[in-house]
Short mmCIF file of N, CA and C in Angstrom, two decimals:
data_model
loop_
_atom_site.label_atom_id
_atom_site.label_comp_id
_atom_site.label_asym_id
_atom_site.label_seq_id
_atom_site.Cartn_x
_atom_site.Cartn_y
_atom_site.Cartn_z
N CYS A 219 19.78 -86.18 -67.15
CA CYS A 219 19.00 -85.57 -66.10
C CYS A 219 18.62 -84.16 -66.53
N ALA A 220 17.57 -83.64 -65.95
CA ALA A 220 17.17 -82.27 -66.25
C ALA A 220 16.34 -81.71 -65.10
N ASN A 221 16.41 -80.41 -64.95
CA ASN A 221 15.52 -79.68 -64.06
C ASN A 221 15.15 -78.38 -64.76
N ARG A 222 14.54 -77.46 -64.07
CA ARG A 222 14.12 -76.21 -64.71
C ARG A 222 15.30 -75.36 -65.16
N ALA A 223 16.46 -75.57 -64.59
CA ALA A 223 17.60 -74.70 -64.86
C ALA A 223 18.62 -75.29 -65.84
N HIS A 224 18.80 -76.61 -65.85
CA HIS A 224 19.90 -77.21 -66.63
C HIS A 224 19.56 -78.61 -67.10
N ARG A 225 20.38 -79.09 -68.04
CA ARG A 225 20.40 -80.49 -68.46
C ARG A 225 21.82 -81.00 -68.23
N TRP A 226 21.97 -82.24 -67.84
CA TRP A 226 23.28 -82.83 -67.63
C TRP A 226 23.17 -84.34 -67.69
N ALA A 227 24.31 -85.00 -67.79
CA ALA A 227 24.37 -86.46 -67.77
C ALA A 227 24.93 -86.89 -66.42
N LEU A 228 24.36 -87.92 -65.85
CA LEU A 228 24.87 -88.51 -64.62
C LEU A 228 25.47 -89.85 -64.99
N VAL A 229 26.78 -90.01 -64.74
CA VAL A 229 27.53 -91.18 -65.19
C VAL A 229 28.05 -91.95 -63.98
N GLY A 230 27.81 -93.25 -63.97
CA GLY A 230 28.38 -94.12 -62.96
C GLY A 230 29.50 -94.95 -63.58
N LEU A 231 30.69 -94.86 -63.03
CA LEU A 231 31.83 -95.66 -63.50
C LEU A 231 32.14 -96.67 -62.40
N PHE A 232 32.03 -97.96 -62.72
CA PHE A 232 32.11 -99.02 -61.73
C PHE A 232 33.37 -99.85 -61.89
N ASN A 233 33.97 -100.23 -60.77
CA ASN A 233 35.12 -101.11 -60.77
C ASN A 233 34.76 -102.35 -59.95
N TRP A 234 34.50 -103.46 -60.64
CA TRP A 234 34.13 -104.69 -59.95
C TRP A 234 35.35 -105.58 -59.66
N SER A 235 36.54 -105.11 -60.01
CA SER A 235 37.74 -105.93 -59.81
C SER A 235 38.22 -105.86 -58.36
N SER A 236 39.27 -106.63 -58.06
CA SER A 236 39.81 -106.68 -56.69
C SER A 236 40.98 -105.72 -56.49
N SER A 237 41.27 -104.86 -57.49
CA SER A 237 42.32 -103.85 -57.34
C SER A 237 41.82 -102.52 -57.91
N ALA A 238 42.45 -101.44 -57.49
CA ALA A 238 42.06 -100.11 -57.97
C ALA A 238 42.31 -100.01 -59.47
N GLU A 239 41.34 -99.50 -60.20
CA GLU A 239 41.45 -99.35 -61.65
C GLU A 239 40.71 -98.10 -62.09
N GLY A 240 41.05 -97.63 -63.27
CA GLY A 240 40.35 -96.50 -63.87
C GLY A 240 39.26 -96.98 -64.81
N ARG A 241 38.31 -96.11 -65.08
CA ARG A 241 37.23 -96.40 -66.03
C ARG A 241 36.96 -95.13 -66.82
N ALA A 242 36.40 -95.29 -68.02
CA ALA A 242 36.10 -94.15 -68.87
C ALA A 242 34.87 -94.44 -69.72
N VAL A 243 34.21 -93.39 -70.17
CA VAL A 243 33.11 -93.50 -71.12
C VAL A 243 33.32 -92.41 -72.16
N GLY A 244 33.10 -92.75 -73.43
CA GLY A 244 33.26 -91.79 -74.50
C GLY A 244 32.17 -90.73 -74.49
N LEU A 245 32.54 -89.51 -74.82
CA LEU A 245 31.56 -88.42 -74.85
C LEU A 245 30.48 -88.65 -75.92
N GLU A 246 30.77 -89.45 -76.95
CA GLU A 246 29.75 -89.73 -77.96
C GLU A 246 28.56 -90.46 -77.34
N ALA A 247 28.80 -91.25 -76.30
CA ALA A 247 27.71 -91.93 -75.60
C ALA A 247 26.86 -90.96 -74.79
N LEU A 248 27.37 -89.75 -74.58
CA LEU A 248 26.67 -88.73 -73.79
C LEU A 248 26.17 -87.59 -74.67
N GLY A 249 26.10 -87.82 -75.97
CA GLY A 249 25.61 -86.79 -76.86
C GLY A 249 26.69 -86.02 -77.60
N GLY A 250 27.93 -86.44 -77.47
CA GLY A 250 29.03 -85.80 -78.20
C GLY A 250 29.88 -84.90 -77.34
N GLY A 251 31.00 -84.50 -77.90
CA GLY A 251 31.95 -83.65 -77.20
C GLY A 251 31.55 -82.19 -77.26
N PRO A 252 32.41 -81.34 -76.75
CA PRO A 252 32.09 -79.91 -76.75
C PRO A 252 32.10 -79.33 -78.16
N GLY A 253 31.20 -78.40 -78.38
CA GLY A 253 31.17 -77.68 -79.65
C GLY A 253 32.07 -76.46 -79.58
N PRO A 254 32.09 -75.65 -80.64
CA PRO A 254 32.89 -74.43 -80.63
C PRO A 254 32.47 -73.51 -79.48
N GLY A 255 33.44 -73.04 -78.73
CA GLY A 255 33.16 -72.15 -77.61
C GLY A 255 32.57 -72.83 -76.39
N GLU A 256 32.63 -74.16 -76.33
CA GLU A 256 32.09 -74.91 -75.20
C GLU A 256 33.18 -75.70 -74.49
N LEU A 257 32.88 -76.16 -73.30
CA LEU A 257 33.74 -77.08 -72.58
C LEU A 257 32.89 -78.07 -71.83
N ILE A 258 33.51 -79.17 -71.42
CA ILE A 258 32.85 -80.18 -70.61
C ILE A 258 33.32 -80.00 -69.18
N VAL A 259 32.37 -79.90 -68.25
CA VAL A 259 32.71 -79.78 -66.83
C VAL A 259 32.07 -80.94 -66.08
N CYS A 260 32.81 -81.51 -65.13
CA CYS A 260 32.33 -82.66 -64.37
C CYS A 260 32.52 -82.42 -62.88
N LEU A 261 31.62 -83.00 -62.10
CA LEU A 261 31.78 -83.03 -60.65
C LEU A 261 31.58 -84.46 -60.19
N GLU A 262 32.55 -85.00 -59.45
CA GLU A 262 32.45 -86.34 -58.88
C GLU A 262 31.73 -86.20 -57.53
N PHE A 263 30.62 -86.91 -57.38
CA PHE A 263 29.75 -86.72 -56.21
C PHE A 263 30.42 -87.01 -54.88
N TRP A 264 31.05 -88.16 -54.72
CA TRP A 264 31.54 -88.58 -53.40
C TRP A 264 32.67 -87.69 -52.90
N GLU A 265 33.59 -87.32 -53.77
CA GLU A 265 34.74 -86.51 -53.36
C GLU A 265 34.55 -85.02 -53.64
N GLN A 266 33.49 -84.66 -54.38
CA GLN A 266 33.22 -83.27 -54.77
C GLN A 266 34.41 -82.67 -55.51
N ALA A 267 35.04 -83.49 -56.35
CA ALA A 267 36.19 -83.04 -57.16
C ALA A 267 35.69 -82.64 -58.54
N ALA A 268 36.07 -81.45 -58.99
CA ALA A 268 35.65 -80.95 -60.29
C ALA A 268 36.77 -81.08 -61.31
N SER A 269 36.38 -81.29 -62.57
CA SER A 269 37.32 -81.37 -63.68
C SER A 269 36.74 -80.63 -64.87
N VAL A 270 37.62 -80.09 -65.69
CA VAL A 270 37.20 -79.35 -66.88
C VAL A 270 37.97 -79.90 -68.07
N GLY A 271 37.28 -80.08 -69.21
CA GLY A 271 37.96 -80.45 -70.43
C GLY A 271 37.65 -81.85 -70.90
N TRP A 272 38.61 -82.56 -71.38
CA TRP A 272 38.64 -83.91 -71.95
C TRP A 272 38.56 -83.84 -73.45
N ALA A 273 39.39 -84.64 -74.06
CA ALA A 273 39.42 -84.72 -75.52
C ALA A 273 38.23 -85.51 -76.04
N GLY A 274 37.97 -86.65 -75.48
CA GLY A 274 36.87 -87.47 -76.00
C GLY A 274 36.24 -88.39 -74.99
N THR A 275 36.71 -88.34 -73.72
CA THR A 275 36.18 -89.25 -72.71
C THR A 275 35.96 -88.54 -71.38
N VAL A 276 35.08 -89.12 -70.60
CA VAL A 276 34.94 -88.79 -69.18
C VAL A 276 35.56 -89.96 -68.45
N GLN A 277 36.48 -89.67 -67.54
CA GLN A 277 37.20 -90.77 -66.91
C GLN A 277 37.40 -90.54 -65.42
N ALA A 278 37.62 -91.64 -64.73
CA ALA A 278 37.97 -91.61 -63.31
C ALA A 278 39.13 -92.58 -63.12
N ARG A 279 40.13 -92.13 -62.42
CA ARG A 279 41.30 -92.98 -62.17
C ARG A 279 41.24 -93.52 -60.75
N ASP A 280 41.89 -94.63 -60.54
CA ASP A 280 42.03 -95.21 -59.20
C ASP A 280 40.71 -95.37 -58.47
N ILE A 281 39.72 -95.97 -59.14
CA ILE A 281 38.48 -96.31 -58.46
C ILE A 281 38.78 -97.50 -57.56
N LYS A 282 38.45 -97.39 -56.30
CA LYS A 282 38.74 -98.46 -55.35
C LYS A 282 38.07 -99.76 -55.76
N PRO A 283 38.61 -100.91 -55.32
CA PRO A 283 38.02 -102.20 -55.67
C PRO A 283 36.55 -102.28 -55.24
N ARG A 284 35.72 -102.86 -56.13
CA ARG A 284 34.30 -103.06 -55.86
C ARG A 284 33.62 -101.76 -55.41
N SER A 285 33.91 -100.71 -56.16
CA SER A 285 33.41 -99.38 -55.82
C SER A 285 33.00 -98.66 -57.10
N ALA A 286 32.60 -97.40 -56.95
CA ALA A 286 32.16 -96.63 -58.12
C ALA A 286 32.41 -95.15 -57.90
N LYS A 287 32.44 -94.42 -59.00
CA LYS A 287 32.47 -92.96 -59.00
C LYS A 287 31.21 -92.50 -59.72
N VAL A 288 30.59 -91.46 -59.20
CA VAL A 288 29.39 -90.89 -59.82
C VAL A 288 29.76 -89.49 -60.29
N LEU A 289 29.62 -89.24 -61.61
CA LEU A 289 30.02 -87.97 -62.21
C LEU A 289 28.83 -87.27 -62.84
N ALA A 290 28.66 -86.00 -62.50
CA ALA A 290 27.70 -85.13 -63.20
C ALA A 290 28.46 -84.44 -64.31
N VAL A 291 28.03 -84.62 -65.55
CA VAL A 291 28.74 -84.12 -66.73
C VAL A 291 27.87 -83.07 -67.41
N ARG A 292 28.44 -81.87 -67.58
CA ARG A 292 27.72 -80.77 -68.20
C ARG A 292 28.53 -80.17 -69.34
N ARG A 293 27.85 -79.74 -70.37
CA ARG A 293 28.45 -79.03 -71.50
C ARG A 293 28.02 -77.56 -71.36
N ARG A 294 29.03 -76.66 -71.35
CA ARG A 294 28.70 -75.24 -71.14
C ARG A 294 29.54 -74.35 -72.04
N ARG A 295 29.03 -73.15 -72.30
CA ARG A 295 29.80 -72.13 -73.01
C ARG A 295 30.98 -71.70 -72.16
N LEU A 296 32.09 -71.37 -72.79
CA LEU A 296 33.29 -70.93 -72.06
C LEU A 296 33.03 -69.70 -71.21
N SER A 297 32.13 -68.84 -71.65
CA SER A 297 31.89 -67.58 -70.95
C SER A 297 30.81 -67.67 -69.88
N ALA A 298 30.19 -68.83 -69.68
CA ALA A 298 29.04 -68.94 -68.78
C ALA A 298 29.42 -69.56 -67.44
N ALA A 299 28.78 -69.07 -66.40
CA ALA A 299 28.88 -69.71 -65.09
C ALA A 299 28.08 -71.02 -65.14
N VAL A 300 28.51 -72.02 -64.36
CA VAL A 300 27.86 -73.34 -64.39
C VAL A 300 27.66 -73.85 -62.97
N TYR A 301 26.48 -74.37 -62.71
CA TYR A 301 26.23 -75.11 -61.48
C TYR A 301 26.76 -76.52 -61.70
N LEU A 302 27.80 -76.91 -61.00
CA LEU A 302 28.41 -78.23 -61.18
C LEU A 302 27.68 -79.31 -60.41
N GLY A 303 27.12 -78.95 -59.25
CA GLY A 303 26.43 -79.92 -58.41
C GLY A 303 26.66 -79.62 -56.96
N SER A 304 26.31 -80.58 -56.13
CA SER A 304 26.45 -80.42 -54.68
C SER A 304 26.57 -81.79 -54.04
N ASN A 305 26.75 -81.78 -52.74
CA ASN A 305 26.70 -83.04 -51.99
C ASN A 305 25.33 -83.19 -51.31
N LEU A 306 24.36 -82.42 -51.77
CA LEU A 306 23.02 -82.45 -51.20
C LEU A 306 22.14 -83.53 -51.82
N HIS A 307 22.41 -83.91 -53.08
CA HIS A 307 21.63 -84.92 -53.78
C HIS A 307 22.55 -85.62 -54.77
N ILE A 308 22.48 -86.94 -54.84
CA ILE A 308 23.39 -87.70 -55.69
C ILE A 308 23.26 -87.35 -57.17
N SER A 309 22.14 -86.76 -57.56
CA SER A 309 21.97 -86.35 -58.96
C SER A 309 22.84 -85.15 -59.32
N CYS A 310 23.37 -84.46 -58.33
CA CYS A 310 24.18 -83.26 -58.54
C CYS A 310 23.43 -82.21 -59.36
N GLY A 311 22.13 -82.07 -59.09
CA GLY A 311 21.39 -81.06 -59.82
C GLY A 311 19.90 -81.00 -59.55
N LYS A 312 19.29 -82.07 -59.10
CA LYS A 312 17.85 -82.05 -58.86
C LYS A 312 17.46 -81.05 -57.77
N GLU A 313 18.41 -80.69 -56.93
CA GLU A 313 18.15 -79.73 -55.85
C GLU A 313 18.08 -78.29 -56.36
N LEU A 314 18.58 -78.02 -57.56
CA LEU A 314 18.60 -76.68 -58.13
C LEU A 314 17.25 -76.38 -58.77
N THR A 315 16.54 -75.40 -58.24
CA THR A 315 15.22 -75.08 -58.77
C THR A 315 15.20 -73.78 -59.57
N ARG A 316 16.21 -72.94 -59.42
CA ARG A 316 16.29 -71.71 -60.21
C ARG A 316 17.74 -71.33 -60.38
N TRP A 317 18.11 -70.91 -61.61
CA TRP A 317 19.46 -70.46 -61.95
C TRP A 317 19.31 -69.29 -62.90
N GLU A 318 19.81 -68.14 -62.50
CA GLU A 318 19.68 -66.95 -63.34
C GLU A 318 20.99 -66.17 -63.32
N GLU A 319 21.58 -66.00 -64.50
CA GLU A 319 22.78 -65.17 -64.60
C GLU A 319 22.34 -63.72 -64.70
N THR A 320 22.95 -62.87 -63.87
CA THR A 320 22.65 -61.45 -63.85
C THR A 320 23.90 -60.68 -64.25
N ASP A 321 23.77 -59.36 -64.41
CA ASP A 321 24.94 -58.55 -64.75
C ASP A 321 26.00 -58.63 -63.66
N GLY A 322 25.59 -58.80 -62.41
CA GLY A 322 26.54 -58.83 -61.30
C GLY A 322 26.91 -60.21 -60.81
N GLY A 323 26.36 -61.26 -61.39
CA GLY A 323 26.69 -62.59 -60.90
C GLY A 323 25.63 -63.62 -61.24
N VAL A 324 25.32 -64.47 -60.27
CA VAL A 324 24.37 -65.56 -60.46
C VAL A 324 23.43 -65.58 -59.27
N GLU A 325 22.15 -65.82 -59.54
CA GLU A 325 21.18 -66.05 -58.48
C GLU A 325 20.63 -67.45 -58.66
N MET A 326 20.46 -68.17 -57.54
CA MET A 326 19.95 -69.53 -57.61
C MET A 326 19.13 -69.86 -56.39
N ASP A 327 18.24 -70.83 -56.55
CA ASP A 327 17.45 -71.37 -55.44
C ASP A 327 17.67 -72.87 -55.40
N LEU A 328 17.75 -73.41 -54.19
CA LEU A 328 17.88 -74.85 -53.99
C LEU A 328 16.69 -75.32 -53.16
N SER A 329 16.22 -76.52 -53.43
CA SER A 329 15.14 -77.10 -52.65
C SER A 329 15.40 -78.58 -52.46
N LEU A 330 15.45 -79.00 -51.21
CA LEU A 330 15.70 -80.41 -50.89
C LEU A 330 14.45 -81.17 -50.50
N GLY A 331 13.38 -80.44 -50.15
CA GLY A 331 12.20 -81.09 -49.62
C GLY A 331 12.33 -81.37 -48.13
N SER A 332 13.47 -81.01 -47.57
CA SER A 332 13.72 -81.16 -46.13
C SER A 332 14.87 -80.23 -45.77
N ARG A 333 15.17 -80.16 -44.49
CA ARG A 333 16.31 -79.34 -44.06
C ARG A 333 17.60 -80.10 -44.36
N GLY A 334 18.62 -79.37 -44.72
CA GLY A 334 19.89 -80.01 -45.03
C GLY A 334 21.03 -79.03 -44.95
N GLU A 335 22.20 -79.57 -44.94
CA GLU A 335 23.42 -78.78 -44.90
C GLU A 335 24.42 -79.43 -45.84
N GLY A 336 25.12 -78.63 -46.63
CA GLY A 336 26.06 -79.22 -47.55
C GLY A 336 26.85 -78.18 -48.31
N HIS A 337 27.43 -78.61 -49.42
CA HIS A 337 28.30 -77.76 -50.24
C HIS A 337 27.78 -77.72 -51.66
N VAL A 338 27.95 -76.57 -52.29
CA VAL A 338 27.59 -76.36 -53.69
C VAL A 338 28.87 -76.04 -54.46
N SER A 339 29.02 -76.62 -55.66
CA SER A 339 30.18 -76.34 -56.50
C SER A 339 29.74 -75.61 -57.76
N LEU A 340 30.48 -74.55 -58.10
CA LEU A 340 30.19 -73.74 -59.27
C LEU A 340 31.43 -73.63 -60.14
N TYR A 341 31.23 -73.49 -61.46
CA TYR A 341 32.31 -73.10 -62.35
C TYR A 341 32.05 -71.65 -62.71
N LEU A 342 33.02 -70.78 -62.45
CA LEU A 342 32.89 -69.36 -62.78
C LEU A 342 34.00 -68.99 -63.75
N PRO A 343 33.64 -68.43 -64.92
CA PRO A 343 34.65 -68.10 -65.91
C PRO A 343 35.56 -67.00 -65.42
N ARG A 344 36.79 -67.01 -65.89
CA ARG A 344 37.75 -65.96 -65.53
C ARG A 344 37.40 -64.67 -66.24
N GLY A 345 37.70 -63.55 -65.59
CA GLY A 345 37.54 -62.26 -66.23
C GLY A 345 36.12 -61.78 -66.36
N GLY A 346 35.20 -62.39 -65.65
CA GLY A 346 33.81 -61.94 -65.72
C GLY A 346 33.09 -62.51 -66.92
N ARG A 347 31.87 -62.12 -67.05
CA ARG A 347 30.98 -62.64 -68.08
C ARG A 347 31.14 -61.87 -69.38
N SER A 348 31.21 -62.58 -70.47
CA SER A 348 31.28 -61.95 -71.79
C SER A 348 29.86 -61.63 -72.25
N PRO A 349 29.70 -60.57 -73.03
CA PRO A 349 28.37 -60.27 -73.56
C PRO A 349 27.89 -61.37 -74.49
N PRO A 350 26.57 -61.63 -74.55
CA PRO A 350 26.05 -62.69 -75.43
C PRO A 350 26.27 -62.40 -76.89
#
């Protein structure tokens, strides 16, 4: 997926069995793992749960029977703030129309095409922003 501000992968992990099970997809299928100074950040759409890291896979545990998890997967620099997604659009990013890191923080614009109410999730690095 992509918009004017970011690129990310949207991953659906499906459990068609009759019991809760986990599912995973290798990062190589999503363009590879993190490079030097990068990390992988994910947001699960339905529960709005964020995760950081992974050695080589994106995974979800305990997916309910005949259900799915939808994950927005982003690769970011360790020192950068990241828009993880929201519960405003299942793409976890199409609603973001502007993202600008400033000396004092982040400025962003969202557009839904209609009125809405929801939550936005961000990853903010510890200790402030490092110089480029």
